[in-house]
PDB file of C-alpha atoms and ligand atoms in Angstrom:
ATOM      1  CA  MET A 784       1.240 -30.151  26.346  1.00 63.00           C
ATOM      2  CA  LYS A 785       1.215 -26.355  26.299  1.00 64.00           C
ATOM      3  CA  GLN A 786      -0.283 -24.880  22.896  1.00 66.00           C
ATOM      4  CA  LYS A 787       1.897 -23.129  20.676  1.00 71.00           C
ATOM      5  CA  LYS A 788       0.795 -19.521  20.042  1.00 77.00           C
ATOM      6  CA  LYS A 789      -0.375 -18.841  16.635  1.00 83.00           C
ATOM      7  CA  LYS A 790       1.658 -16.524  14.397  1.00 94.00           C
ATOM      8  CA  TYR A 791       0.473 -14.865  11.491  1.00 97.00           C
ATOM      9  CA  ASN A 792       2.393 -13.446   8.263  1.00 97.00           C
ATOM     10  CA  VAL A 793       1.073 -10.370   6.822  1.00 98.00           C
ATOM     11  CA  ARG A 794       1.953  -8.950   3.400  1.00 98.00           C
ATOM     12  CA  ILE A 795       1.394  -6.135   1.292  1.00 98.00           C
ATOM     13  CA  ASN A 796       1.753  -5.979  -2.294  1.00 97.00           C
ATOM     14  CA  LYS A 797       2.621  -3.319  -5.039  1.00 96.00           C
ATOM     15  CA  GLN A 798      -0.833  -3.029  -5.550  1.00 97.00           C
ATOM     16  CA  CYS A 799      -1.643  -0.681  -2.515  1.00 98.00           C
ATOM     17  CA  ILE A 800      -2.672   2.442  -3.329  1.00 98.00           C
ATOM     18  CA  GLY A 801      -2.091   3.976   0.033  1.00 98.00           C
ATOM     19  CA  CYS A 802      -5.740   4.657   1.036  1.00 98.00           C
ATOM     20  CA  GLY A 803      -4.825   3.844   4.877  1.00 98.00           C
ATOM     21  CA  GLU A 804      -7.725   1.791   5.403  1.00 98.00           C
ATOM     22  CA  CYS A 805      -5.982  -1.122   6.718  1.00 98.00           C
ATOM     23  CA  VAL A 806      -3.823   0.959   8.896  1.00 98.00           C
ATOM     24  CA  ASP A 807      -7.059   2.607  10.619  1.00 98.00           C
ATOM     25  CA  ILE A 808      -8.935  -0.650  11.211  1.00 98.00           C
ATOM     26  CA  CYS A 809      -6.352  -3.003  12.459  1.00 98.00           C
ATOM     27  CA  PRO A 810      -7.158  -3.448  15.994  1.00 98.00           C
ATOM     28  CA  ALA A 811      -3.853  -4.501  17.218  1.00 98.00           C
ATOM     29  CA  HIS A 812      -2.207  -1.455  15.355  1.00 98.00           C
ATOM     30  CA  VAL A 813       0.416  -3.649  13.158  1.00 98.00           C
ATOM     31  CA  LEU A 814       0.353  -1.438  10.350  1.00 98.00           C
ATOM     32  CA  ILE A 815       1.652   2.110   9.566  1.00 98.00           C
ATOM     33  CA  MET A 816       1.514   4.162   6.733  1.00 97.00           C
ATOM     34  CA  ASN A 817       4.842   5.327   5.200  1.00 93.00           C
ATOM     35  CA  GLN A 818       5.649   6.980   1.704  1.00 89.00           C
ATOM     36  CA  LYS A 819       2.143   6.708   0.837  1.00 92.00           C
ATOM     37  CA  ARG A 820       1.891   2.937   1.402  1.00 97.00           C
ATOM     38  CA  ALA A 821       0.978   0.882   4.188  1.00 98.00           C
ATOM     39  CA  TYR A 822       3.842  -1.162   5.646  1.00 97.00           C
ATOM     40  CA  ILE A 823       4.157  -3.736   8.806  1.00 97.00           C
ATOM     41  CA  ASP A 824       5.128  -1.987  11.967  1.00 97.00           C
ATOM     42  CA  THR A 825       4.972  -4.898  14.692  1.00 97.00           C
ATOM     43  CA  LEU A 826       3.957  -8.064  13.190  1.00 97.00           C
ATOM     44  CA  SER A 827       4.343  -9.800  16.416  1.00 96.00           C
ATOM     45  CA  ARG A 828       1.147  -7.775  17.503  1.00 97.00           C
ATOM     46  CA  CYS A 829      -1.116  -9.379  14.815  1.00 97.00           C
ATOM     47  CA  ILE A 830      -4.057 -11.270  16.155  1.00 97.00           C
ATOM     48  CA  GLY A 831      -5.002 -13.077  12.534  1.00 97.00           C
ATOM     49  CA  CYS A 832      -8.375 -11.250  12.367  1.00 98.00           C
ATOM     50  CA  SER A 833      -7.884 -10.482   8.691  1.00 98.00           C
ATOM     51  CA  VAL A 834      -9.930  -7.549   9.079  1.00 98.00           C
ATOM     52  CA  CYS A 835      -7.184  -5.531   6.896  1.00 98.00           C
ATOM     53  CA  GLU A 836      -7.420  -8.107   4.334  1.00 98.00           C
ATOM     54  CA  THR A 837     -11.150  -7.602   3.903  1.00 98.00           C
ATOM     55  CA  THR A 838     -10.942  -3.999   4.229  1.00 98.00           C
ATOM     56  CA  CYS A 839      -8.526  -3.439   1.558  1.00 98.00           C
ATOM     57  CA  PRO A 840     -10.242  -2.058  -1.727  1.00 98.00           C
ATOM     58  CA  VAL A 841      -7.555  -3.497  -4.263  1.00 98.00           C
ATOM     59  CA  ASP A 842      -6.578  -6.925  -2.597  1.00 98.00           C
ATOM     60  CA  ALA A 843      -3.216  -5.616  -1.724  1.00 98.00           C
ATOM     61  CA  ILE A 844      -2.643  -7.210   1.838  1.00 98.00           C
ATOM     62  CA  THR A 845      -3.003 -10.911   2.884  1.00 98.00           C
ATOM     63  CA  VAL A 846      -2.937 -12.618   6.146  1.00 98.00           C
ATOM     64  CA  ARG A 847      -1.527 -16.178   6.634  1.00 97.00           C
ATOM     65  CA  THR A 848      -1.303 -18.439   9.596  1.00 96.00           C
ATOM     66  CA  ILE A 849       2.631 -19.382  10.043  1.00 92.00           C
TER      67      ILE A 849
HETATM   68  S1  SF4 B1516      -4.899  -9.629  10.593  1.00 65.74           S
HETATM   69 FE1  SF4 B1516      -6.013  -8.237  11.877  1.00 65.74          FE
HETATM   70  S2  SF4 B1516      -4.375  -7.863  13.661  1.00 65.74           S
HETATM   71 FE2  SF4 B1516      -3.660  -8.345  11.769  1.00 65.74          FE
HETATM   72  S3  SF4 B1516      -2.667  -6.830  10.521  1.00 65.74           S
HETATM   73 FE3  SF4 B1516      -4.788  -7.506   9.817  1.00 65.74          FE
HETATM   74  S4  SF4 B1516      -6.093  -6.208  10.815  1.00 65.74           S
HETATM   75 FE4  SF4 B1516      -4.257  -6.099  12.130  1.00 65.74          FE
HETATM   76  S1  SF4 B1517      -6.396  -0.837   2.566  1.00 65.74           S
HETATM   77 FE1  SF4 B1517      -4.896  -1.860   0.913  1.00 65.74          FE
HETATM   78  S2  SF4 B1517      -4.760  -0.222  -0.506  1.00 65.74           S
HETATM   79 FE2  SF4 B1517      -5.329   0.508   1.362  1.00 65.74          FE
HETATM   80  S3  SF4 B1517      -3.355   1.162   2.617  1.00 65.74           S
HETATM   81 FE3  SF4 B1517      -4.031  -0.752   3.020  1.00 65.74          FE
HETATM   82  S4  SF4 B1517      -2.996  -2.172   1.674  1.00 65.74           S
HETATM   83 FE4  SF4 B1517      -2.853  -0.164   0.859  1.00 65.74          FE
END
């Protein structure tokens, strides 16, 4: 049987201070900066590496497998 491709959900909460670290470090260019906060641009590109999550200085971003 063909294995289903994993999908990920990325959330950014209000604690985001707009440092841009996650946007710069994401290897798949999922995130963008807008109005001094990080936003999800193209979630389908996410590879679930969680680098954004571990990089964020204020724990504002979380990655989950769905
Ligand atoms: S989990 Fe990895 S690929 Fe997905 S948004 Fe975060 S840094 Fe980008
Ligand atoms: S690393 Fe955290 S605080 Fe910085 S822009 Fe990303 S979500 Fe916001």
